[in-house]
Amino acid sequence: MSDKTRVLVIGAGMSGILAGLKLTQRAGVEFLIYEKADAVGGTWKYNRYPGLSCDVPAHAYTYSFEPNPDWSAVYAPGAEIRRYFESIVERYDLKPFIRLNSEVTRCEWRSGQWHLTFADGRVDHGDVVIAASGVLHHPNIPAIPGLDDFAGSTFHSTDWDDSAKVDDARVGVIGCGSTGVQIVSALSTRARSLVHFCRTPQWIMPIRQREYSQQEKASFRADPELIDAIRYGDKYQGVLRRFEAAVTNPDSPQMAEIEQIVRENLETSVRDEALREKLRPNYRAACKRLIFSGEYYEAVQRPGVFVETGAIEVVEPRGVRMRDGSFHALDTLVLATGFAVDRFIRPTRVTGENGVTLDDIWSRHPTAYFAVSVPGFPNFFMLNGPSGPVGNFSLIDVAETQWRYIEQLLDVLAGGKAQSIAVTRQAFDAYEQWRVTEARKTVFATGCSSWYLDDQGVPNTWPKGLPEFREAMSKPVLQDYEIKAGVLSR
Ligand code: NAP
């Protein structure tokens, strides 16, 4: 019998890998990471679509303790980011702790332990569960009539079909979030014709992509402070602070500045007036997650590219019929239609104390105290869980902040000092009330639809900036937790 705290991590994406490598450095724990896929990387494993990159500067989209001097460009391509996470798994020798092809179907708190059941019938149990199962994971397949009758290839962006006709073919892309915009930008030079079905146009923040030279990479290797200067320097941090000020106060000068930039981008980049008006959103900038792109406006002005802002009536075997009767003949139809963002770890059935499930407690919308803990679910902590910070910044930073917080909760359990810890109902309710009140004041609540909103139209997000988040998460308020004494049962 071990006297170590046994931690089971669910998910081997960015957050799960972070948890794993931090747990290797922690005394008094044993752990495993369970991953349902056949490889690590999470979102960067699943997403392989043309044009995939991260619109957060690459040097800011790394673990803070593992800078990467070799990023090929200011905004790293998706495949390179996947390799970065794979290299971290190698470097920290995490493979022996990772179980691939291991889908957790049930997760039950019984007799002071978490009991996990897997799709293949295996079981395991542990003292603590870290749910690192991602947010943008379960594809949203739109209920468009006739979709199943399409004779060409159709698939969700996260499930790219390499056999689909794209080059010199007639391609349609439904959806103009960050994903659709990246795909359209990439395919605009490859497809014979390209229709971007964009029922709600987006504001576009211009960015300039460029490759790093060999000399620059050598400088980054020789002097890591040059990387820090990009990540922590005034320029990038200033952008973040201005963005936070804007999001949290839609009447601020910072918001006016963002609005001016995106409006000017539209005015100066789109030459044809009719197209410009078609692309002009009728809601405030940053209400939906801002699209960062230096390519999209150019892409939609290429010959053979058509932006369709009308309503889709039906998908027919040979293409898409619009409500106005017009028809787009297609060989391939890509669904860049986003994700079912209210799922989180579900459909895994998670049952806490007294038989209460996450489905019960999240019957209205998923939420958690500081996005980490839920009352009645002892020793169950989430990374990038519901109602956490979202926006145009690195979720790696968010996960690291949350991990430092979770480690302090693990300290409470260390050495069997306590059996369990979970936020109290009272603290959870008070926190949620504050969060919702503040979230209603953000730009996300100024009258657009987006994946940030819950079923009541309230932003399901951390309502302040990242510095406030780091400050609030620096030390758990243990009075907000129910801590049960007793030796961990095994
Ligand atoms: P999304 O932002 O949720 O966008 C989904 C798009 O599909 C929207 O344009 C939506 O239109 C459209 N849509 C959904 N159902 C439809 C239907 N039935 N008919 C027509 N259109 C429909 O999804 P996403 O683009 O995959 O992006 C999700 C998030 O992933 C982003 O916000 C971002 O956080 C992350 N992401 C990040 C990067 C990056 O570079 N960092 C890249 C890609 C994605 P409506 O707006 O009208 O609903």
Coordinates of C-alpha atoms and ligand atoms in Angstrom, one line a residue:
M1 CA 0.0 0.0 0.0
S2 CA 1.3 3.4 -1.0
D3 CA 1.2 6.5 1.2
K4 CA 1.4 8.7 -1.8
T5 CA -1.4 10.8 -3.1
R6 CA -2.6 9.1 -6.3
V7 CA -3.5 11.7 -9.0
L8 CA -5.3 10.8 -12.2
V9 CA -5.2 13.3 -15.0
I10 CA -7.7 13.1 -17.7
G11 CA -6.5 14.5 -21.1
A12 CA -3.0 14.7 -22.6
G13 CA -3.3 18.0 -24.3
M14 CA -1.6 21.3 -23.3
S15 CA -3.1 21.3 -19.8
G16 CA -2.8 17.6 -19.1
I17 CA 0.9 17.6 -20.2
L18 CA 1.4 20.6 -17.9
A19 CA -0.1 18.7 -15.0
G20 CA 2.0 15.7 -15.7
L21 CA 5.3 17.4 -15.9
K22 CA 4.6 19.3 -12.8
L23 CA 3.6 16.1 -11.0
T24 CA 6.9 14.5 -11.9
Q25 CA 8.5 17.2 -9.9
R26 CA 6.3 16.8 -6.9
A27 CA 7.2 14.5 -3.9
G28 CA 4.6 12.3 -2.4
V29 CA 2.4 11.8 -5.4
E30 CA 2.0 9.1 -8.0
F31 CA 0.1 9.8 -11.2
L32 CA -1.1 8.7 -14.6
I33 CA -2.5 10.7 -17.5
Y34 CA -5.4 9.1 -19.4
E35 CA -6.0 10.2 -22.9
K36 CA -8.8 8.9 -25.2
A37 CA -6.9 9.6 -28.4
D38 CA -4.0 7.6 -29.8
A39 CA -1.6 10.5 -29.4
V40 CA -0.9 13.5 -27.2
G41 CA -1.5 17.1 -28.1
G42 CA -5.2 17.7 -27.6
T43 CA -6.5 20.4 -29.8
W44 CA -3.2 20.5 -31.6
K45 CA -3.5 16.8 -32.4
Y46 CA -7.1 16.9 -33.6
N47 CA -6.9 20.1 -35.6
R48 CA -4.9 19.7 -38.9
Y49 CA -6.9 21.9 -41.2
P50 CA -5.1 23.9 -43.9
G51 CA -4.0 27.3 -42.6
L52 CA -4.0 26.2 -38.9
S53 CA -1.9 28.4 -36.8
C54 CA -2.1 30.0 -33.4
D55 CA -3.0 33.7 -33.5
V56 CA -1.2 34.3 -30.2
P57 CA 2.5 35.1 -30.8
A58 CA 4.5 31.8 -30.7
H59 CA 6.9 33.0 -28.1
A60 CA 3.9 33.8 -25.8
Y61 CA 2.3 30.5 -26.6
T62 CA 4.7 28.2 -24.8
Y63 CA 5.1 27.0 -21.3
S64 CA 6.8 29.8 -19.4
F65 CA 9.5 27.5 -18.3
E66 CA 10.1 26.0 -21.7
P67 CA 10.7 28.7 -24.2
N68 CA 11.3 27.6 -27.8
P69 CA 13.9 29.6 -29.8
D70 CA 13.2 27.6 -32.9
W71 CA 9.6 28.8 -33.7
S72 CA 9.6 29.2 -37.4
A73 CA 7.4 32.3 -37.5
V74 CA 5.8 35.0 -35.3
Y75 CA 2.6 32.9 -35.4
A76 CA 3.4 29.3 -35.3
P77 CA 1.7 26.8 -37.6
G78 CA -0.4 24.1 -35.9
A79 CA 1.8 21.2 -36.8
E80 CA 4.8 22.9 -35.2
I81 CA 2.8 23.5 -32.0
R82 CA 1.9 19.9 -31.9
R83 CA 5.6 18.9 -32.2
Y84 CA 6.4 21.3 -29.4
F85 CA 4.1 19.5 -27.0
E86 CA 5.4 16.1 -28.2
S87 CA 8.9 17.3 -27.5
I88 CA 7.9 18.4 -24.0
V89 CA 6.5 14.9 -23.4
E90 CA 9.9 13.5 -24.5
R91 CA 12.0 16.0 -22.5
Y92 CA 10.2 15.3 -19.3
D93 CA 10.1 11.6 -19.9
L94 CA 6.3 11.6 -19.5
K95 CA 5.5 8.7 -21.8
P96 CA 5.6 6.1 -19.1
F97 CA 2.9 8.0 -17.3
I98 CA 0.6 8.4 -20.3
R99 CA -2.1 5.9 -21.2
L100 CA -3.3 6.5 -24.7
N101 CA -6.5 5.0 -26.2
S102 CA -8.0 5.3 -22.7
E103 CA -11.4 6.9 -22.8
V104 CA -12.9 7.6 -19.3
T105 CA -16.6 6.9 -19.4
R106 CA -17.4 7.2 -15.7
C107 CA -15.7 8.9 -12.9
E108 CA -17.3 8.3 -9.4
W109 CA -16.5 9.5 -5.9
R110 CA -17.0 6.6 -3.6
S111 CA -15.7 5.9 -0.1
G112 CA -13.2 8.8 -0.3
Q113 CA -11.8 7.9 -3.7
W114 CA -12.3 8.5 -7.4
H115 CA -13.2 5.4 -9.4
L116 CA -12.6 5.7 -13.1
T117 CA -14.2 3.3 -15.6
F118 CA -12.9 3.2 -19.2
A119 CA -14.7 2.5 -22.5
D120 CA -12.9 -0.9 -22.7
G121 CA -14.0 -1.9 -19.2
R122 CA -10.8 -1.2 -17.4
V123 CA -11.0 0.5 -14.0
D124 CA -8.7 2.6 -11.9
H125 CA -8.9 4.6 -8.8
G126 CA -7.2 7.6 -7.3
D127 CA -7.3 10.2 -4.6
V128 CA -7.5 13.2 -6.9
V129 CA -8.8 13.8 -10.5
I130 CA -7.4 16.6 -12.6
A131 CA -9.8 17.1 -15.5
A132 CA -7.8 18.6 -18.4
S133 CA -10.2 17.6 -21.1
G134 CA -10.3 20.8 -23.0
V135 CA -13.0 23.3 -24.0
L136 CA -13.0 23.4 -27.8
H137 CA -13.3 19.7 -28.3
H138 CA -16.7 18.4 -29.1
P139 CA -17.6 19.5 -32.7
N140 CA -20.8 21.4 -33.2
I141 CA -22.4 19.8 -36.3
P142 CA -25.1 22.1 -37.5
A143 CA -28.6 20.9 -38.0
I144 CA -28.8 21.9 -41.6
P145 CA -31.4 19.9 -43.5
G146 CA -29.9 17.6 -46.2
L147 CA -26.3 17.6 -44.8
D148 CA -26.3 13.8 -44.8
D149 CA -27.4 13.7 -48.4
F150 CA -24.4 15.7 -49.7
A151 CA -22.7 13.6 -52.4
G152 CA -19.2 15.2 -52.0
S153 CA -17.1 15.2 -48.9
T154 CA -18.3 16.9 -45.8
F155 CA -16.6 17.0 -42.5
H156 CA -16.0 19.2 -39.4
S157 CA -12.8 21.3 -39.3
T158 CA -11.5 19.3 -36.5
D159 CA -11.8 16.1 -38.4
W160 CA -10.0 17.1 -41.7
D161 CA -10.5 14.6 -44.5
D162 CA -7.3 14.4 -46.4
S163 CA -9.0 12.5 -49.2
A164 CA -11.5 15.3 -49.9
K165 CA -11.1 17.3 -53.1
V166 CA -9.7 20.7 -52.4
D167 CA -7.1 21.5 -55.0
D168 CA -8.7 22.8 -58.1
A169 CA -12.1 21.8 -56.7
R170 CA -15.3 23.6 -55.7
V171 CA -15.1 24.1 -52.0
G172 CA -17.6 25.6 -49.5
V173 CA -16.6 26.5 -45.9
I174 CA -19.5 27.2 -43.4
G175 CA -18.5 29.3 -40.5
C176 CA -16.4 32.5 -40.0
G177 CA -14.9 32.1 -36.6
S178 CA -11.1 31.9 -36.3
T179 CA -11.2 28.5 -37.8
G180 CA -13.2 29.3 -40.9
V181 CA -11.2 32.4 -41.5
Q182 CA -7.9 30.5 -41.4
I183 CA -9.2 27.7 -43.7
V184 CA -10.6 30.2 -46.3
S185 CA -7.4 32.2 -46.2
A186 CA -5.4 29.0 -46.9
L187 CA -7.8 27.5 -49.6
S188 CA -8.3 30.8 -51.5
T189 CA -5.2 30.0 -53.6
R190 CA -5.9 26.3 -54.0
A191 CA -9.5 25.8 -54.7
R192 CA -11.0 26.4 -58.2
S193 CA -13.9 28.1 -56.5
L194 CA -14.5 28.8 -52.9
V195 CA -17.7 29.9 -51.1
H196 CA -17.4 31.2 -47.6
F197 CA -20.8 30.8 -45.9
C198 CA -20.5 33.6 -43.4
R199 CA -23.9 34.3 -41.9
T200 CA -22.4 36.7 -39.3
P201 CA -19.4 38.6 -40.5
Q202 CA -16.5 39.2 -38.1
W203 CA -14.4 42.1 -37.2
I204 CA -10.8 41.4 -38.3
M205 CA -7.8 42.6 -36.3
P206 CA -4.9 42.9 -38.8
I207 CA -1.7 41.0 -37.9
R208 CA 1.6 40.6 -39.8
Q209 CA 2.8 37.1 -40.0
R210 CA 6.5 36.6 -40.9
E211 CA 9.1 33.9 -40.6
Y212 CA 12.0 34.1 -38.3
S213 CA 15.4 34.1 -40.0
Q214 CA 18.1 31.6 -39.0
Q215 CA 19.9 34.5 -37.5
E216 CA 17.0 35.5 -35.3
K217 CA 16.6 31.9 -34.1
A218 CA 20.3 31.7 -33.3
S219 CA 20.0 34.9 -31.3
F220 CA 17.0 33.5 -29.4
R221 CA 19.1 30.4 -28.6
A222 CA 22.1 32.4 -27.5
D223 CA 20.1 34.9 -25.4
P224 CA 16.7 33.7 -24.0
E225 CA 16.2 37.2 -22.7
L226 CA 15.3 38.1 -26.2
I227 CA 12.4 35.7 -26.0
D228 CA 11.4 37.1 -22.7
A229 CA 11.4 40.5 -24.2
I230 CA 8.8 39.4 -26.7
R231 CA 6.6 37.6 -24.2
Y232 CA 7.0 39.9 -21.2
G233 CA 8.0 43.1 -22.9
D234 CA 5.9 46.3 -22.9
K235 CA 4.8 45.8 -26.5
Y236 CA 3.0 42.5 -26.1
Q237 CA 2.0 43.1 -22.5
G238 CA 0.7 46.5 -23.5
V239 CA -1.5 44.9 -26.2
L240 CA -2.9 42.5 -23.6
R241 CA -3.6 45.2 -21.0
R242 CA -5.3 47.4 -23.6
F243 CA -7.4 44.5 -24.7
E244 CA -8.4 43.6 -21.2
A245 CA -9.3 47.2 -20.4
A246 CA -11.4 47.3 -23.6
V247 CA -13.2 44.0 -22.9
T248 CA -14.0 44.8 -19.3
N249 CA -15.2 48.3 -20.2
P250 CA -16.8 48.7 -23.6
D251 CA -16.9 52.5 -23.1
S252 CA -13.2 52.8 -22.6
P253 CA -10.8 54.6 -24.9
Q254 CA -9.0 51.3 -25.4
M255 CA -12.2 49.8 -26.9
A256 CA -12.6 52.9 -29.1
E257 CA -9.0 52.3 -30.3
I258 CA -9.8 48.6 -31.1
E259 CA -12.9 49.6 -33.0
Q260 CA -11.0 52.2 -35.0
I261 CA -8.3 49.7 -36.0
V262 CA -10.8 47.0 -37.1
R263 CA -13.0 49.5 -38.9
E264 CA -10.0 51.0 -40.7
N265 CA -8.8 47.5 -41.6
L266 CA -12.1 46.9 -43.3
E267 CA -12.2 50.2 -45.0
T268 CA -8.7 50.1 -46.4
S269 CA -8.4 46.4 -47.2
V270 CA -11.6 45.7 -49.0
R271 CA -11.7 47.6 -52.3
D272 CA -15.2 46.7 -53.6
E273 CA -17.9 48.6 -51.7
A274 CA -20.6 45.9 -52.0
L275 CA -18.2 43.3 -50.6
R276 CA -17.1 45.7 -47.9
E277 CA -20.7 46.2 -46.7
K278 CA -21.3 42.5 -46.8
L279 CA -18.3 42.0 -44.5
R280 CA -19.2 44.7 -42.1
P281 CA -20.4 43.3 -38.8
N282 CA -23.4 44.9 -37.1
Y283 CA -22.1 44.4 -33.5
R284 CA -19.2 45.7 -31.5
A285 CA -15.6 44.6 -32.0
A286 CA -14.4 41.9 -29.6
C287 CA -18.0 41.0 -28.7
K288 CA -17.3 37.7 -30.5
R289 CA -13.7 36.6 -30.1
L290 CA -11.7 38.9 -32.4
I291 CA -10.4 37.3 -35.5
F292 CA -6.7 38.0 -35.9
S293 CA -5.7 37.7 -39.6
G294 CA -3.5 39.5 -42.0
E295 CA -4.7 37.4 -44.9
Y296 CA -8.5 37.0 -44.8
Y297 CA -9.6 40.2 -46.6
E298 CA -7.0 39.6 -49.3
A299 CA -8.2 36.0 -49.6
V300 CA -11.9 36.9 -50.2
Q301 CA -11.0 39.3 -52.9
R302 CA -9.2 36.7 -55.0
P303 CA -10.9 35.5 -58.2
G304 CA -13.1 32.5 -57.6
V305 CA -13.8 33.4 -53.9
F306 CA -17.3 34.3 -52.9
V307 CA -18.6 35.4 -49.5
E308 CA -22.2 34.2 -49.0
T309 CA -23.9 36.0 -46.1
G310 CA -27.4 34.7 -46.9
A311 CA -29.2 32.0 -45.0
I312 CA -28.7 28.4 -46.0
E313 CA -32.0 26.6 -46.9
V314 CA -30.8 23.1 -47.5
V315 CA -27.8 21.0 -48.5
E316 CA -28.5 19.1 -51.7
P317 CA -26.5 16.2 -53.1
R318 CA -24.6 18.6 -55.4
G319 CA -24.3 21.7 -53.3
V320 CA -25.9 24.3 -51.0
R321 CA -29.3 25.9 -51.8
M322 CA -29.8 29.3 -50.3
R323 CA -33.1 30.7 -48.9
D324 CA -33.2 33.1 -51.9
G325 CA -33.1 30.2 -54.3
S326 CA -29.5 30.6 -55.4
F327 CA -27.3 27.5 -55.5
H328 CA -23.6 26.9 -54.9
A329 CA -22.4 23.7 -56.6
L330 CA -19.7 22.1 -54.4
D331 CA -17.3 19.1 -54.3
T332 CA -16.4 19.6 -50.7
L333 CA -18.2 21.2 -47.8
V334 CA -16.2 22.0 -44.7
L335 CA -18.0 22.6 -41.4
A336 CA -16.0 25.2 -39.5
T337 CA -19.0 25.6 -37.2
G338 CA -17.3 25.6 -33.8
F339 CA -17.8 23.4 -30.8
A340 CA -20.3 22.3 -28.2
V341 CA -18.6 24.4 -25.6
D342 CA -20.9 23.4 -22.7
R343 CA -19.6 19.8 -22.6
F344 CA -16.1 20.0 -21.0
I345 CA -15.4 16.5 -19.6
R346 CA -18.8 15.3 -20.5
P347 CA -20.1 12.9 -21.8
T348 CA -17.9 11.2 -19.2
R349 CA -20.4 10.7 -16.3
V350 CA -18.9 12.4 -13.3
T351 CA -20.6 11.6 -10.0
G352 CA -19.6 13.4 -6.8
E353 CA -20.9 13.1 -3.3
N354 CA -24.4 11.8 -2.7
G355 CA -24.8 10.6 -6.2
V356 CA -24.9 14.2 -7.7
T357 CA -23.6 14.3 -11.2
L358 CA -22.0 17.1 -13.1
D359 CA -25.0 17.0 -15.4
D360 CA -27.1 17.8 -12.3
I361 CA -25.0 20.7 -11.1
W362 CA -24.4 22.0 -14.6
S363 CA -28.1 21.6 -15.7
R364 CA -28.3 25.3 -16.6
H365 CA -24.7 25.9 -17.7
P366 CA -21.3 24.6 -16.7
T367 CA -19.4 26.7 -14.2
A368 CA -16.9 26.3 -11.4
Y369 CA -15.4 28.3 -8.6
F370 CA -12.4 30.1 -10.2
A371 CA -13.0 27.6 -13.1
V372 CA -11.3 24.9 -10.9
S373 CA -13.6 23.4 -8.2
V374 CA -17.3 22.4 -7.9
P375 CA -19.1 21.8 -4.6
G376 CA -19.8 18.2 -3.9
F377 CA -16.9 17.1 -6.1
P378 CA -14.0 16.6 -3.7
N379 CA -10.5 16.4 -5.0
F380 CA -11.8 17.1 -8.5
F381 CA -10.0 20.0 -10.1
M382 CA -10.2 21.3 -13.6
L383 CA -7.6 23.0 -15.9
N384 CA -9.2 25.4 -18.4
G385 CA -12.6 24.4 -16.9
P386 CA -15.8 26.4 -17.4
S387 CA -16.1 30.1 -16.8
G388 CA -12.3 30.7 -17.0
P389 CA -10.5 33.5 -18.8
V390 CA -11.1 33.5 -22.6
G391 CA -10.0 36.0 -25.2
N392 CA -7.1 36.6 -27.5
F393 CA -4.4 35.5 -25.2
S394 CA -2.5 32.3 -24.3
L395 CA -4.5 29.6 -22.5
I396 CA -1.2 28.2 -21.5
D397 CA -0.8 31.1 -19.1
V398 CA -4.2 30.4 -17.7
A399 CA -3.4 26.7 -17.2
E400 CA -0.1 27.6 -15.4
T401 CA -1.9 30.0 -13.1
Q402 CA -4.5 27.4 -12.3
W403 CA -1.9 24.7 -11.8
R404 CA -0.1 26.8 -9.2
Y405 CA -3.4 27.2 -7.4
I406 CA -4.3 23.5 -7.6
E407 CA -0.8 22.6 -6.2
Q408 CA -1.7 24.5 -3.1
L409 CA -4.9 22.4 -2.8
L410 CA -2.8 19.3 -3.2
D411 CA -0.6 20.6 -0.4
V412 CA -3.7 20.5 1.9
L413 CA -4.0 16.7 1.1
A414 CA -0.3 16.0 1.2
G415 CA 0.9 13.2 3.4
G416 CA -2.7 12.2 4.3
K417 CA -3.2 15.5 6.3
A418 CA -6.7 15.7 4.9
Q419 CA -8.9 13.3 3.0
S420 CA -10.7 15.7 0.7
I421 CA -11.1 19.2 -0.3
A422 CA -13.9 20.9 -2.3
V423 CA -15.3 24.4 -2.6
T424 CA -18.3 25.0 -0.3
R425 CA -21.7 25.6 -1.9
Q426 CA -21.8 29.0 -0.2
A427 CA -18.5 30.1 -1.7
F428 CA -19.3 28.7 -5.1
D429 CA -22.7 30.6 -5.1
A430 CA -21.1 33.9 -3.9
Y431 CA -18.3 33.6 -6.5
E432 CA -20.8 32.8 -9.3
Q433 CA -23.0 35.7 -8.4
W434 CA -20.0 38.1 -8.5
R435 CA -18.8 36.6 -11.7
V436 CA -22.1 36.8 -13.5
T437 CA -22.6 40.4 -12.3
E438 CA -19.2 41.4 -13.6
A439 CA -19.5 39.4 -16.8
R440 CA -22.6 41.2 -17.8
K441 CA -20.5 44.4 -18.0
T442 CA -18.0 43.1 -20.5
V443 CA -18.1 43.7 -24.2
F444 CA -19.0 40.0 -24.7
A445 CA -22.5 40.9 -23.5
T446 CA -23.1 43.8 -25.8
G447 CA -25.4 42.0 -28.2
C448 CA -23.9 39.3 -30.4
S449 CA -24.0 35.6 -30.3
S450 CA -20.8 33.7 -29.5
W451 CA -19.5 30.6 -27.9
Y452 CA -18.6 32.8 -24.8
L453 CA -22.3 33.1 -23.8
D454 CA -24.2 30.7 -21.7
D455 CA -27.8 29.6 -22.3
Q456 CA -29.0 32.9 -20.7
G457 CA -26.8 35.0 -22.9
V458 CA -24.4 35.8 -20.0
P459 CA -20.7 35.5 -20.8
N460 CA -19.5 32.3 -19.2
T461 CA -16.1 33.7 -18.6
W462 CA -13.7 35.2 -16.1
P463 CA -14.9 38.8 -16.2
K464 CA -11.6 40.6 -15.4
G465 CA -8.1 40.8 -16.8
L466 CA -5.3 38.2 -16.5
P467 CA -3.4 40.2 -13.8
E468 CA -6.5 40.1 -11.7
F469 CA -6.9 36.4 -12.4
R470 CA -3.3 35.7 -11.4
E471 CA -3.8 37.8 -8.2
A472 CA -7.0 36.1 -7.3
M473 CA -5.6 32.7 -7.9
S474 CA -2.2 33.3 -6.2
K475 CA -3.4 31.7 -3.0
P476 CA -6.6 29.7 -2.3
V477 CA -8.9 31.1 0.3
L478 CA -9.1 27.9 2.3
Q479 CA -12.2 29.1 4.3
D480 CA -14.0 28.8 1.0
Y481 CA -13.2 25.1 1.0
E482 CA -14.7 22.2 2.9
I483 CA -11.7 20.2 4.1
K484 CA -12.4 16.7 5.5
A485 CA -9.9 15.3 7.8
G486 CA -8.7 11.7 7.8
V487 CA -6.2 9.5 6.2
L488 CA -6.8 9.0 2.5
S489 CA -8.5 5.6 2.1
R490 CA -6.9 3.1 -0.3
Ligands
NAP1 P1 -16.7 29.6 -33.6 O1 -15.9 30.8 -33.3 O2 -17.7 29.2 -32.7 O3 -17.4 29.9 -35.0 C1 -18.4 29.1 -35.6 C2 -18.9 29.6 -36.9 O4 -19.8 28.7 -37.4 C3 -19.6 31.0 -36.7 O5 -19.3 31.8 -37.8 C4 -21.1 30.5 -36.7 O6 -22.0 31.5 -37.2 C5 -21.0 29.4 -37.7 N1 -22.1 28.5 -37.7 C6 -22.4 27.7 -36.7 N2 -23.6 27.0 -37.0 C7 -24.0 27.4 -38.2 C8 -25.1 27.1 -39.1 N3 -26.0 26.3 -38.7 N4 -25.2 27.8 -40.2 C9 -24.2 28.7 -40.6 N5 -23.2 29.0 -39.8 C10 -23.0 28.4 -38.7 O7 -15.8 28.4 -34.0 P2 -14.3 28.3 -34.5 O8 -14.1 29.2 -35.6 O9 -14.0 26.9 -34.6 O10 -13.5 28.9 -33.3 C11 -13.7 28.5 -31.9 C12 -12.6 29.0 -31.1 O11 -11.5 28.2 -31.3 C13 -12.2 30.4 -31.3 O12 -13.0 31.4 -30.8 C14 -10.8 30.4 -30.6 O13 -11.0 30.5 -29.2 C15 -10.3 29.0 -31.0 N6 -9.5 29.1 -32.1 C16 -8.3 29.7 -32.0 C17 -7.4 29.8 -33.0 C18 -6.2 30.6 -32.8 O14 -5.5 30.9 -33.8 N7 -5.8 30.8 -31.6 C19 -7.8 29.3 -34.3 C20 -9.0 28.6 -34.4 C21 -9.8 28.5 -33.3 P3 -22.6 32.6 -36.1 O15 -21.5 33.5 -35.7 O16 -23.7 33.2 -36.9 O17 -23.2 31.7 -35.0

